[in-house]
Short mmCIF file of C-alpha atoms in Angstrom, two decimals:
data_model
loop_
_atom_site.label_atom_id
_atom_site.label_comp_id
_atom_site.label_asym_id
_atom_site.label_seq_id
_atom_site.Cartn_x
_atom_site.Cartn_y
_atom_site.Cartn_z
CA MET A 1161 225.55 94.86 -52.11
CA SER A 1162 225.95 95.97 -48.53
CA GLU A 1163 226.16 93.55 -45.66
CA HIS A 1164 223.12 92.97 -43.46
CA ILE A 1165 224.10 93.27 -39.82
CA LEU A 1166 220.67 93.00 -38.29
CA GLU A 1167 217.50 91.59 -39.80
CA ILE A 1168 214.31 91.86 -37.82
CA ARG A 1169 211.66 89.41 -39.02
CA HIS A 1170 208.01 89.39 -38.04
CA LEU A 1171 208.84 90.67 -34.60
CA SER A 1172 205.87 91.00 -32.24
CA LYS A 1173 205.85 91.93 -28.61
CA ALA A 1174 202.92 91.97 -26.22
CA PHE A 1175 202.81 92.90 -22.57
CA GLY A 1176 199.99 90.66 -21.38
CA THR A 1177 197.20 91.22 -23.85
CA HIS A 1178 198.49 94.61 -24.92
CA ALA A 1179 200.27 94.30 -28.26
CA VAL A 1180 203.07 96.88 -28.40
CA LEU A 1181 204.84 95.72 -31.56
CA LYS A 1182 203.03 94.03 -34.42
CA ASP A 1183 204.90 92.15 -37.10
CA ILE A 1184 207.92 94.42 -37.46
CA ASP A 1185 210.26 93.78 -40.40
CA PHE A 1186 213.35 95.74 -41.23
CA THR A 1187 217.09 95.44 -41.76
CA VAL A 1188 220.15 97.36 -40.69
CA ASP A 1189 223.11 97.32 -43.06
CA LYS A 1190 226.73 98.08 -42.28
CA GLY A 1191 227.27 101.83 -42.17
CA ASP A 1192 223.58 102.64 -41.93
CA MET A 1193 222.52 105.49 -39.74
CA THR A 1194 218.87 104.68 -39.11
CA THR A 1195 216.58 106.84 -37.04
CA ILE A 1196 213.26 105.64 -35.72
CA ILE A 1197 210.71 108.39 -35.20
CA GLY A 1198 207.13 108.33 -34.02
CA ALA A 1199 204.80 109.47 -31.28
CA SER A 1200 205.24 108.41 -27.67
CA GLY A 1201 203.82 104.95 -27.09
CA SER A 1202 204.29 103.85 -30.68
CA GLY A 1203 206.72 101.12 -29.61
CA LYS A 1204 210.03 102.66 -30.69
CA SER A 1205 211.84 102.10 -27.42
CA THR A 1206 210.39 98.63 -26.97
CA LEU A 1207 211.67 97.72 -30.44
CA LEU A 1208 215.16 98.86 -29.48
CA ARG A 1209 215.01 96.99 -26.19
CA CYS A 1210 213.90 93.85 -28.04
CA ILE A 1211 216.84 94.18 -30.40
CA ASN A 1212 219.21 94.27 -27.41
CA LEU A 1213 217.27 91.39 -25.80
CA LEU A 1214 216.35 93.46 -22.77
CA GLU A 1215 212.81 92.35 -23.54
CA THR A 1216 211.92 88.85 -24.70
CA LEU A 1217 210.09 88.71 -28.02
CA THR A 1218 206.61 87.28 -28.15
CA THR A 1219 207.12 85.99 -31.68
CA GLY A 1220 209.50 86.59 -34.54
CA GLU A 1221 213.26 86.48 -34.92
CA ILE A 1222 216.26 88.75 -34.91
CA LEU A 1223 219.10 87.74 -37.18
CA PHE A 1224 222.59 89.03 -36.43
CA HIS A 1225 224.81 88.33 -39.42
CA GLY A 1226 222.20 85.78 -40.50
CA LYS A 1227 222.06 83.91 -37.18
CA ASP A 1228 218.98 84.00 -34.98
CA ILE A 1229 219.92 85.38 -31.58
CA ALA A 1230 216.51 85.55 -29.93
CA GLY A 1231 215.87 81.82 -29.72
CA ARG A 1232 216.61 79.35 -26.96
CA GLY A 1233 220.11 78.43 -25.95
CA VAL A 1234 221.77 81.48 -27.50
CA ASN A 1235 224.50 83.23 -25.53
CA SER A 1236 222.84 86.61 -25.26
CA SER A 1237 225.79 88.15 -23.37
CA ALA A 1238 228.16 87.50 -26.25
CA TYR A 1239 225.69 89.09 -28.66
CA ARG A 1240 225.11 92.11 -26.43
CA ALA A 1241 228.83 92.74 -26.27
CA LYS A 1242 228.77 93.31 -30.04
CA VAL A 1243 225.72 95.56 -29.96
CA GLY A 1244 226.19 98.71 -27.91
CA MET A 1245 223.32 100.49 -26.25
CA VAL A 1246 222.96 104.06 -25.01
CA PHE A 1247 220.01 104.65 -22.70
CA GLN A 1248 217.75 107.60 -22.13
CA SER A 1249 218.69 107.60 -18.44
CA PHE A 1250 222.44 106.99 -19.10
CA ASN A 1251 222.71 104.02 -16.71
CA LEU A 1252 226.34 104.73 -15.88
CA PHE A 1253 227.64 102.50 -13.09
CA ASN A 1254 227.33 104.65 -9.97
CA ASN A 1255 230.03 102.80 -8.07
CA LEU A 1256 232.74 103.40 -10.67
CA THR A 1257 234.63 106.43 -11.95
CA VAL A 1258 234.19 107.68 -15.50
CA LEU A 1259 237.34 105.84 -16.56
CA ALA A 1260 236.37 102.59 -14.82
CA ASN A 1261 232.92 102.76 -16.43
CA CYS A 1262 234.63 102.60 -19.81
CA MET A 1263 237.10 99.89 -18.78
CA ILE A 1264 235.03 97.35 -16.87
CA GLY A 1265 233.27 95.87 -19.89
CA GLN A 1266 236.50 95.54 -21.82
CA GLN A 1267 238.27 93.88 -18.91
CA LYS A 1268 235.53 91.54 -17.72
CA VAL A 1269 233.66 90.74 -20.94
CA LEU A 1270 236.30 91.09 -23.65
CA LYS A 1271 239.11 89.98 -21.26
CA ILE A 1272 241.37 92.83 -22.33
CA GLY A 1273 244.30 93.66 -20.04
CA HIS A 1274 244.27 96.71 -17.80
CA ASP A 1275 246.72 98.84 -19.77
CA GLU A 1276 245.15 98.20 -23.14
CA ALA A 1277 241.67 98.76 -21.73
CA ARG A 1278 242.80 102.05 -20.23
CA LYS A 1279 244.25 103.21 -23.54
CA ARG A 1280 241.08 102.33 -25.36
CA ALA A 1281 238.88 103.97 -22.74
CA LEU A 1282 240.96 107.16 -22.92
CA TYR A 1283 240.79 107.16 -26.69
CA TYR A 1284 237.01 107.04 -26.73
CA LEU A 1285 236.60 109.38 -23.78
CA ASN A 1286 238.74 111.86 -25.66
CA LYS A 1287 236.58 111.37 -28.70
CA VAL A 1288 233.50 112.47 -26.76
CA GLY A 1289 235.43 115.24 -25.02
CA MET A 1290 235.32 113.69 -21.57
CA ALA A 1291 238.95 112.66 -21.08
CA PRO A 1292 239.69 115.33 -18.43
CA TYR A 1293 236.91 113.92 -16.24
CA ILE A 1294 238.25 110.37 -15.88
CA ASN A 1295 238.46 110.61 -12.09
CA ALA A 1296 234.92 111.89 -11.58
CA ARG A 1297 232.06 109.71 -10.46
CA PRO A 1298 228.76 109.72 -12.40
CA ASP A 1299 226.94 111.72 -9.72
CA GLN A 1300 229.49 114.50 -10.05
CA ILE A 1301 228.97 115.36 -13.72
CA SER A 1302 226.11 116.87 -15.71
CA GLY A 1303 223.52 115.00 -17.73
CA GLY A 1304 225.08 115.82 -21.08
CA GLN A 1305 228.47 114.73 -19.78
CA LYS A 1306 226.99 111.51 -18.42
CA GLN A 1307 225.48 110.71 -21.79
CA ARG A 1308 228.79 111.37 -23.54
CA VAL A 1309 230.52 109.01 -21.10
CA ALA A 1310 227.78 106.44 -21.76
CA ILE A 1311 228.52 106.73 -25.48
CA ALA A 1312 232.24 106.27 -24.80
CA ARG A 1313 231.48 103.24 -22.64
CA ALA A 1314 229.48 101.67 -25.46
CA LEU A 1315 232.16 102.57 -28.04
CA ALA A 1316 234.96 101.12 -25.91
CA MET A 1317 233.43 97.69 -26.50
CA GLU A 1318 233.92 98.39 -30.23
CA PRO A 1319 230.47 97.14 -31.14
CA GLU A 1320 229.26 96.54 -34.66
CA VAL A 1321 226.05 98.44 -34.10
CA LEU A 1322 225.19 101.16 -31.62
CA LEU A 1323 221.61 101.50 -30.42
CA PHE A 1324 220.47 104.82 -28.98
CA ASP A 1325 217.25 104.92 -26.96
CA GLU A 1326 216.16 108.57 -26.94
CA PRO A 1327 219.62 109.69 -25.86
CA THR A 1328 218.71 113.35 -25.46
CA SER A 1329 215.22 113.12 -23.98
CA ALA A 1330 216.32 113.31 -20.36
CA LEU A 1331 218.65 116.26 -20.95
CA ASP A 1332 218.24 119.96 -20.34
CA PRO A 1333 217.83 121.77 -23.67
CA GLU A 1334 221.28 123.36 -23.58
CA MET A 1335 222.94 119.97 -23.22
CA VAL A 1336 221.18 118.31 -26.14
CA GLY A 1337 223.58 119.85 -28.65
CA GLU A 1338 226.77 118.41 -27.16
CA VAL A 1339 225.38 114.86 -27.30
CA LEU A 1340 223.97 115.24 -30.82
CA ASP A 1341 227.34 116.62 -31.99
CA VAL A 1342 229.08 113.50 -30.73
CA MET A 1343 226.53 111.28 -32.46
CA LYS A 1344 226.79 113.26 -35.66
CA SER A 1345 230.55 112.89 -35.68
CA LEU A 1346 230.24 109.14 -35.13
CA ALA A 1347 227.85 108.82 -38.05
CA THR A 1348 229.66 111.01 -40.53
CA LYS A 1349 233.34 110.73 -39.60
CA ASP A 1350 233.56 107.17 -38.30
CA ASN A 1351 230.80 105.67 -40.40
CA MET A 1352 229.49 103.87 -37.35
CA THR A 1353 226.41 101.70 -37.85
CA MET A 1354 223.74 103.27 -35.67
CA LEU A 1355 220.09 102.80 -34.86
CA VAL A 1356 218.67 105.84 -33.09
CA VAL A 1357 215.27 106.33 -31.52
CA THR A 1358 214.81 110.06 -31.29
CA HIS A 1359 212.45 113.01 -31.12
CA GLU A 1360 215.08 115.33 -32.62
CA MET A 1361 213.62 115.75 -36.09
CA SER A 1362 216.35 117.97 -37.49
CA PHE A 1363 218.91 115.39 -36.41
CA ALA A 1364 216.89 112.62 -38.08
CA ARG A 1365 216.58 114.65 -41.27
CA ASP A 1366 220.15 115.90 -41.55
CA VAL A 1367 222.25 113.03 -40.25
CA SER A 1368 220.47 109.76 -40.91
CA THR A 1369 220.67 107.69 -44.08
CA HIS A 1370 217.42 105.91 -43.37
CA VAL A 1371 214.30 106.96 -41.45
CA VAL A 1372 211.66 104.66 -40.00
CA TYR A 1373 208.34 106.12 -38.90
CA MET A 1374 206.44 104.00 -36.39
CA ALA A 1375 202.83 104.36 -35.27
CA ASP A 1376 200.84 102.06 -33.00
CA GLY A 1377 203.38 99.26 -33.07
CA VAL A 1378 203.80 99.01 -36.82
CA ILE A 1379 206.24 100.54 -39.29
CA GLU A 1380 204.04 103.00 -41.09
CA GLU A 1381 206.64 104.22 -43.53
CA GLU A 1382 210.38 104.03 -44.06
CA GLY A 1383 212.85 105.41 -46.53
CA GLU A 1384 215.49 108.05 -47.16
CA PRO A 1385 215.19 111.14 -44.98
CA GLU A 1386 214.52 113.51 -47.90
CA LYS A 1387 211.61 111.37 -49.00
CA ILE A 1388 210.09 110.92 -45.54
CA PHE A 1389 210.44 114.54 -44.53
CA SER A 1390 209.58 116.31 -47.75
CA ASN A 1391 207.37 113.85 -49.54
CA PRO A 1392 205.79 111.29 -47.20
CA GLU A 1393 203.35 108.82 -48.71
CA SER A 1394 201.30 107.80 -45.71
CA PRO A 1395 198.74 110.31 -44.41
CA ARG A 1396 199.69 109.37 -40.84
CA THR A 1397 203.32 110.26 -41.47
CA LYS A 1398 202.22 113.57 -42.96
CA GLU A 1399 200.03 114.29 -39.97
CA PHE A 1400 202.79 113.40 -37.48
CA LEU A 1401 205.42 115.49 -39.23
CA LYS A 1402 203.09 118.43 -39.60
CA ARG A 1403 202.30 118.34 -35.92
CA ILE A 1404 205.88 117.97 -34.73
CA LEU A 1405 207.62 120.31 -37.17
CA ASN A 1406 205.20 123.15 -36.64
CA ASN A 1407 205.85 123.62 -32.98
CA MET S 694 228.12 103.86 48.63
CA PHE S 695 229.83 104.66 45.32
CA GLY S 696 233.09 104.34 47.15
CA LYS S 697 232.30 100.72 47.95
CA LEU S 698 231.29 99.98 44.37
CA LEU S 699 234.48 101.58 43.12
CA SER S 700 236.67 99.59 45.47
CA ASP S 701 234.80 96.39 44.60
CA ILE S 702 235.28 97.00 40.90
CA SER S 703 238.94 97.81 41.22
CA GLY S 704 239.35 94.75 43.42
CA LEU S 705 237.69 92.53 40.83
CA TRP S 706 239.69 94.05 38.03
CA ALA S 707 242.96 93.61 39.86
CA LYS S 708 242.24 89.94 40.42
CA TYR S 709 240.29 88.97 37.30
CA GLY S 710 241.28 91.65 34.79
CA THR S 711 242.86 89.16 32.42
CA THR S 712 239.77 86.94 32.56
CA TYR S 713 237.58 89.86 31.52
CA LEU S 714 240.01 90.94 28.81
CA GLN S 715 240.21 87.42 27.44
CA GLY S 716 236.42 87.35 27.38
CA ILE S 717 236.34 90.64 25.48
CA GLY S 718 238.90 89.28 23.04
CA ASN S 719 236.91 86.10 22.43
CA THR S 720 233.65 88.01 22.03
CA LEU S 721 235.20 90.37 19.49
CA ILE S 722 236.86 87.61 17.48
CA LEU S 723 233.63 85.60 17.39
CA ALA S 724 231.47 88.63 16.49
CA VAL S 725 233.79 89.86 13.74
CA THR S 726 234.35 86.43 12.18
CA ALA S 727 230.70 85.43 12.32
CA THR S 728 229.52 88.79 10.92
CA LEU S 729 231.96 88.52 8.02
CA ILE S 730 230.97 84.93 7.22
CA GLY S 731 227.33 85.89 7.69
CA CYS S 732 227.76 88.68 5.13
CA VAL S 733 229.27 86.26 2.63
CA ILE S 734 226.33 83.88 3.16
CA GLY S 735 223.92 86.80 2.79
CA PHE S 736 225.48 88.04 -0.44
CA LEU S 737 225.60 84.52 -1.86
CA CYS S 738 221.90 84.06 -1.12
CA GLY S 739 221.26 87.47 -2.70
CA ILE S 740 223.03 86.51 -5.93
CA LEU S 741 221.37 83.10 -6.13
CA GLN S 742 217.90 84.46 -5.45
CA THR S 743 218.11 87.06 -8.20
CA ILE S 744 219.33 84.84 -11.05
CA PRO S 745 216.98 85.82 -13.86
CA CYS S 746 214.98 83.09 -15.50
CA GLY S 747 212.66 83.66 -18.40
CA LYS S 748 210.65 81.42 -20.61
CA ASN S 749 213.62 81.12 -22.95
CA ASP S 750 215.55 79.14 -20.34
CA SER S 751 215.55 75.37 -20.22
CA VAL S 752 213.20 73.47 -17.91
CA ILE S 753 216.12 72.04 -15.92
CA LYS S 754 217.45 75.53 -15.19
CA ARG S 755 214.04 76.77 -14.11
CA VAL S 756 213.40 73.81 -11.81
CA PHE S 757 216.91 74.13 -10.38
CA LEU S 758 216.45 77.84 -9.65
CA ARG S 759 213.08 77.14 -8.10
CA ILE S 760 214.63 74.61 -5.73
CA ILE S 761 217.43 77.01 -4.79
CA ARG S 762 214.90 79.71 -3.96
CA ILE S 763 212.87 77.33 -1.79
CA ILE S 764 215.99 76.20 0.08
CA ILE S 765 217.09 79.78 0.75
CA ARG S 766 213.60 80.74 1.86
CA ALA S 767 213.44 77.79 4.26
CA TYR S 768 216.91 78.58 5.62
CA VAL S 769 215.99 82.21 6.28
CA GLU S 770 212.70 81.38 7.96
CA LEU S 771 214.19 78.63 10.12
CA PHE S 772 217.18 80.55 11.45
CA ARG S 773 215.43 83.89 11.75
CA GLY S 774 212.48 82.30 13.46
CA THR S 775 214.18 80.37 16.27
CA PRO S 776 216.34 81.59 19.19
CA MET S 777 220.08 81.43 18.63
CA ILE S 778 220.56 79.87 22.05
CA LEU S 779 218.47 76.89 20.91
CA GLN S 780 220.22 76.73 17.55
CA ALA S 781 223.49 76.43 19.45
CA VAL S 782 222.16 73.55 21.51
CA PHE S 783 220.66 71.88 18.45
CA ILE S 784 223.85 71.99 16.44
CA PHE S 785 226.25 71.26 19.30
CA TYR S 786 224.34 68.22 20.54
CA GLY S 787 222.37 67.37 17.40
CA LEU S 788 225.12 66.95 14.82
CA PRO S 789 227.06 64.33 16.86
CA TYR S 790 223.73 62.53 17.34
CA PHE S 791 223.32 61.88 13.63
CA PHE S 792 226.76 62.20 12.15
CA ASN S 793 230.14 61.09 13.24
CA VAL S 794 231.39 64.59 13.98
CA ASN S 795 233.53 65.47 16.90
CA PHE S 796 233.81 69.16 17.65
CA SER S 797 237.43 69.45 18.60
CA SER S 798 237.04 73.12 19.40
CA ILE S 799 234.16 75.06 20.83
CA TRP S 800 235.19 77.81 18.42
CA THR S 801 234.06 75.80 15.39
CA VAL S 802 230.53 75.36 16.67
CA SER S 803 230.25 78.91 17.96
CA ILE S 804 231.40 80.46 14.69
CA LEU S 805 229.15 78.08 12.75
CA VAL S 806 226.04 78.90 14.76
CA VAL S 807 226.49 82.68 14.86
CA SER S 808 227.48 82.78 11.16
CA ILE S 809 224.46 80.94 9.85
CA ASN S 810 222.21 82.93 12.15
CA THR S 811 223.67 86.21 10.88
CA GLY S 812 223.54 84.88 7.33
CA ALA S 813 219.77 84.41 7.58
CA TYR S 814 219.29 88.05 8.55
CA MET S 815 221.84 89.27 6.02
CA ALA S 816 220.15 87.34 3.21
CA GLU S 817 217.06 89.47 3.69
CA SER S 818 219.06 92.68 4.05
CA VAL S 819 220.97 91.95 0.86
CA ARG S 820 217.76 91.09 -0.98
CA GLY S 821 216.32 94.43 0.09
CA GLY S 822 219.55 96.17 -0.89
CA ILE S 823 219.52 94.62 -4.36
CA MET S 824 215.88 95.58 -4.86
CA SER S 825 216.74 99.18 -4.03
CA ILE S 826 219.24 99.45 -6.91
CA ASP S 827 217.94 101.21 -10.03
CA PRO S 828 217.02 98.59 -12.69
CA GLY S 829 218.97 100.75 -15.13
CA GLN S 830 222.19 99.57 -13.47
CA PHE S 831 221.34 95.96 -14.36
CA GLU S 832 220.42 96.98 -17.90
CA GLY S 833 223.57 99.03 -18.36
CA ALA S 834 225.66 96.03 -17.32
CA LYS S 835 223.68 93.61 -19.47
CA ALA S 836 223.98 95.93 -22.45
CA ILE S 837 227.78 95.71 -22.45
CA GLY S 838 227.55 91.92 -22.34
CA MET S 839 228.04 91.14 -18.67
CA ASN S 840 226.48 87.93 -17.38
CA HIS S 841 224.59 87.69 -14.08
CA TRP S 842 227.65 86.95 -11.92
CA GLN S 843 229.71 89.73 -13.44
CA THR S 844 226.84 92.19 -13.13
CA MET S 845 226.37 91.27 -9.49
CA LEU S 846 230.03 91.16 -8.54
CA TYR S 847 231.25 94.35 -10.18
CA ILE S 848 228.19 96.59 -10.39
CA ILE S 849 225.28 95.66 -8.15
CA LEU S 850 226.86 94.24 -5.00
CA PRO S 851 229.35 97.09 -4.48
CA GLN S 852 226.41 99.49 -4.54
CA THR S 853 224.32 97.17 -2.37
CA LEU S 854 227.15 96.91 0.14
CA ARG S 855 227.24 100.68 0.46
CA ASN S 856 223.47 100.87 0.91
CA ILE S 857 223.24 98.16 3.53
CA MET S 858 226.31 99.21 5.55
CA PRO S 859 224.03 100.46 8.38
CA GLN S 860 222.33 97.05 8.43
CA ILE S 861 225.65 95.25 8.58
CA GLY S 862 226.57 97.54 11.47
CA ASN S 863 223.33 96.59 13.16
CA ASN S 864 224.06 92.92 12.75
CA TYR S 865 227.60 93.30 14.04
CA ILE S 866 226.48 95.14 17.16
CA ILE S 867 223.75 92.59 17.76
CA ASN S 868 226.38 89.87 17.42
CA VAL S 869 228.70 91.52 19.94
CA LYS S 870 225.91 91.34 22.48
CA ASP S 871 224.15 88.15 21.48
CA THR S 872 227.23 85.96 21.32
CA SER S 873 226.75 85.99 25.11
CA VAL S 874 224.24 83.16 24.66
CA MET S 875 227.05 80.88 23.53
CA PHE S 876 227.91 80.26 27.20
CA ILE S 877 225.21 77.57 26.88
CA ILE S 878 227.64 75.35 25.01
CA GLY S 879 230.62 76.46 27.04
CA PHE S 880 232.09 79.23 24.94
CA SER S 881 234.13 81.55 27.17
CA ASP S 882 233.11 84.98 25.98
CA PHE S 883 232.87 88.22 27.96
CA PHE S 884 229.59 87.24 29.62
CA ALA S 885 230.98 83.84 30.56
CA ALA S 886 233.77 85.73 32.36
CA HIS S 887 231.11 87.45 34.45
CA LYS S 888 229.45 84.16 35.35
CA MET S 889 232.76 82.70 36.34
CA VAL S 890 233.96 85.67 38.39
CA ALA S 891 230.62 86.34 40.06
CA GLY S 892 230.25 82.65 40.86
CA ALA S 893 233.68 82.63 42.50
CA VAL S 894 233.48 85.77 44.64
CA PHE S 895 229.72 86.50 44.82
CA LYS S 896 230.11 90.11 43.71
CA TYR S 897 227.33 90.10 41.14
CA PHE S 898 226.63 93.80 40.81
CA PRO S 899 230.21 95.10 40.56
CA SER S 900 230.95 92.43 37.97
CA ALA S 901 227.79 93.28 36.03
CA PHE S 902 228.92 96.91 36.13
CA ILE S 903 232.19 95.98 34.47
CA GLU S 904 230.26 93.93 31.89
CA MET S 905 227.92 96.81 31.05
CA GLY S 906 230.85 99.18 30.58
CA GLY S 907 232.74 96.62 28.55
CA TYR S 908 229.89 95.86 26.15
CA LEU S 909 229.09 99.55 25.74
CA CYS S 910 232.72 100.30 24.89
CA MET S 911 232.75 97.51 22.30
CA THR S 912 229.57 98.70 20.60
CA LEU S 913 230.49 102.39 20.69
CA LEU S 914 233.82 101.62 19.11
CA ALA S 915 232.00 99.58 16.46
CA SER S 916 229.60 102.42 15.69
CA PHE S 917 232.48 104.85 15.35
CA LEU S 918 234.46 102.60 13.00
CA LEU S 919 231.37 101.81 10.91
CA ARG S 920 230.68 105.52 10.37
CA LYS S 921 234.25 105.94 9.21
CA LEU S 922 233.88 103.00 6.83
CA GLU S 923 230.61 104.38 5.46
CA LYS S 924 232.29 107.69 4.72
CA LYS S 925 235.12 105.90 2.98
CA LEU S 926 232.74 103.84 0.85
CA ALA S 927 230.91 106.99 -0.23
CA GLY S 928 234.11 108.05 -1.99
CA LYS S 929 235.75 111.44 -2.40
CA SER S 930 233.44 114.40 -2.54
CA ASN S 931 235.47 116.12 -5.24
CA TYR S 932 237.59 115.15 -8.19
CA GLU S 933 240.43 116.66 -10.14
CA LEU S 934 240.38 117.37 -13.83
CA VAL S 935 243.18 115.73 -15.70
CA THR S 936 244.94 117.85 -18.27
CA THR S 937 245.49 116.63 -21.79
CA ASP S 938 249.25 116.72 -21.25
CA GLN S 939 249.02 114.25 -18.38
CA LEU S 940 246.78 112.02 -20.44
CA VAL S 941 249.19 111.87 -23.35
CA MET S 942 251.94 110.95 -20.90
CA THR S 943 250.00 108.01 -19.55
CA ALA S 944 247.80 106.95 -22.42
CA GLY S 945 250.28 105.78 -25.01
CA THR S 946 248.72 105.16 -28.37
CA TYR S 947 245.73 103.22 -29.42
CA ASN S 948 244.74 102.34 -32.97
CA TYR S 949 241.11 102.70 -33.77
CA PRO S 950 240.23 99.62 -35.85
CA ASP S 951 239.63 101.51 -39.10
CA HIS S 952 242.25 104.18 -38.69
CA GLN S 953 245.93 103.68 -39.15
CA ASP S 954 247.18 106.88 -37.55
CA GLY S 955 247.40 105.91 -33.96
CA SER S 956 247.65 108.81 -31.55
CA PRO S 957 244.56 108.99 -29.40
CA PHE S 958 244.82 112.72 -29.30
CA GLY S 959 245.62 113.36 -32.94
CA GLU S 960 241.91 113.48 -33.63
CA ASP S 961 241.56 116.81 -35.26
CA LYS S 962 243.89 116.36 -38.21
CA GLU S 963 241.29 115.25 -40.69
#
């Protein structure tokens, strides 16, 4: 029924002899808002980095619209332009202003003209509430603002999927809300396809359409948020949720 | 005693002032040109040395990159590890020995020698500068689909340039002074002016006094200008908020792919 955008098949990743991901299988459909939860060190971030080819896979394949993009001789830049990524540490370009951060990818990768790129950048910056700050440099704005600009930068490429790698983990508590609000609006209003690694359980429960629980490099359990959060099957999921929701 | 020195200096300057000034001019032109070319060589080496290659790349690409790295390494070690005065002699007399080249101008050789010498130092400075950039900057650029050249050109090297500005300044000041060794192949720089003048009138110390002052002026001026440039590269310390009104004036309209109503700021009408 719905269109598979990403299919991860038998993905494994090892750093040396240390296996971080073991035989991961899952799919992302158009319009899905998937959250990946799990303890630190369970491989969530590595999985996301593999999907964006920032790490090379040890074995397995990643299909994007049915085509393997992790093999040899694939233009990974072209693929990455269609899959946006928001990092825990923002990774805004320090040498460029907020506006230029959101324009450079459009101009250099998508070959969009200056005026059009500027319009697009302003549109998305306005969407995340950062349009007044276009002349600021990344070191002049707060963490929450940086992350919102990073989201606008990813959106300006108009990707088919947006990956979020713990987007609120590096933020002061009072700034977490502003970033989650932006993400919530993307998921519900714009129906953006998103894959979010997060420790924000209420966000995972209330906003996502699909929840994946990872432990020790495997997908322990996945399903709809109501099921995972109120009626988990696996004892490990139960244990994890009990621990995290009680404090 | 100082009176004699003063009168000697003014006497020299009155007679040979233009010779000294021409020497200063030549020194500055050579130092600036060679430092600029040296920087370009350094940055090029920096880009080439950092081309990523993983096991997903073809064998040809990996071998090719390996060879490039070895060549750059050899170049750096050779030109950093030998005196520039000898390099000048080697190139000036060596190239015509093997190839049918005829250096029509001493400028060509001088710029060539000082440039590749500076380039060897700059290659290491740039490599250090690139290593000092947060890996997140590379990842951020990769994540929006930039390739290695784009990442380097638009994101990494501008930041590297800012970080290694003091090093470039160092190299420039060293070049202002060390171009004096080019007298060995007959380049008429500021120091060559001293040799000529002192040889003609046997006033070594007064002429050396002029030289000292001249070199110090050149390097002090360079330091001053480099500080200014560094400040400029650091950017403005404050920024101005732009009001929504101004944005609407300049933004025009943009249609989000799935939405037909186009105003970028008509967001809230659901």
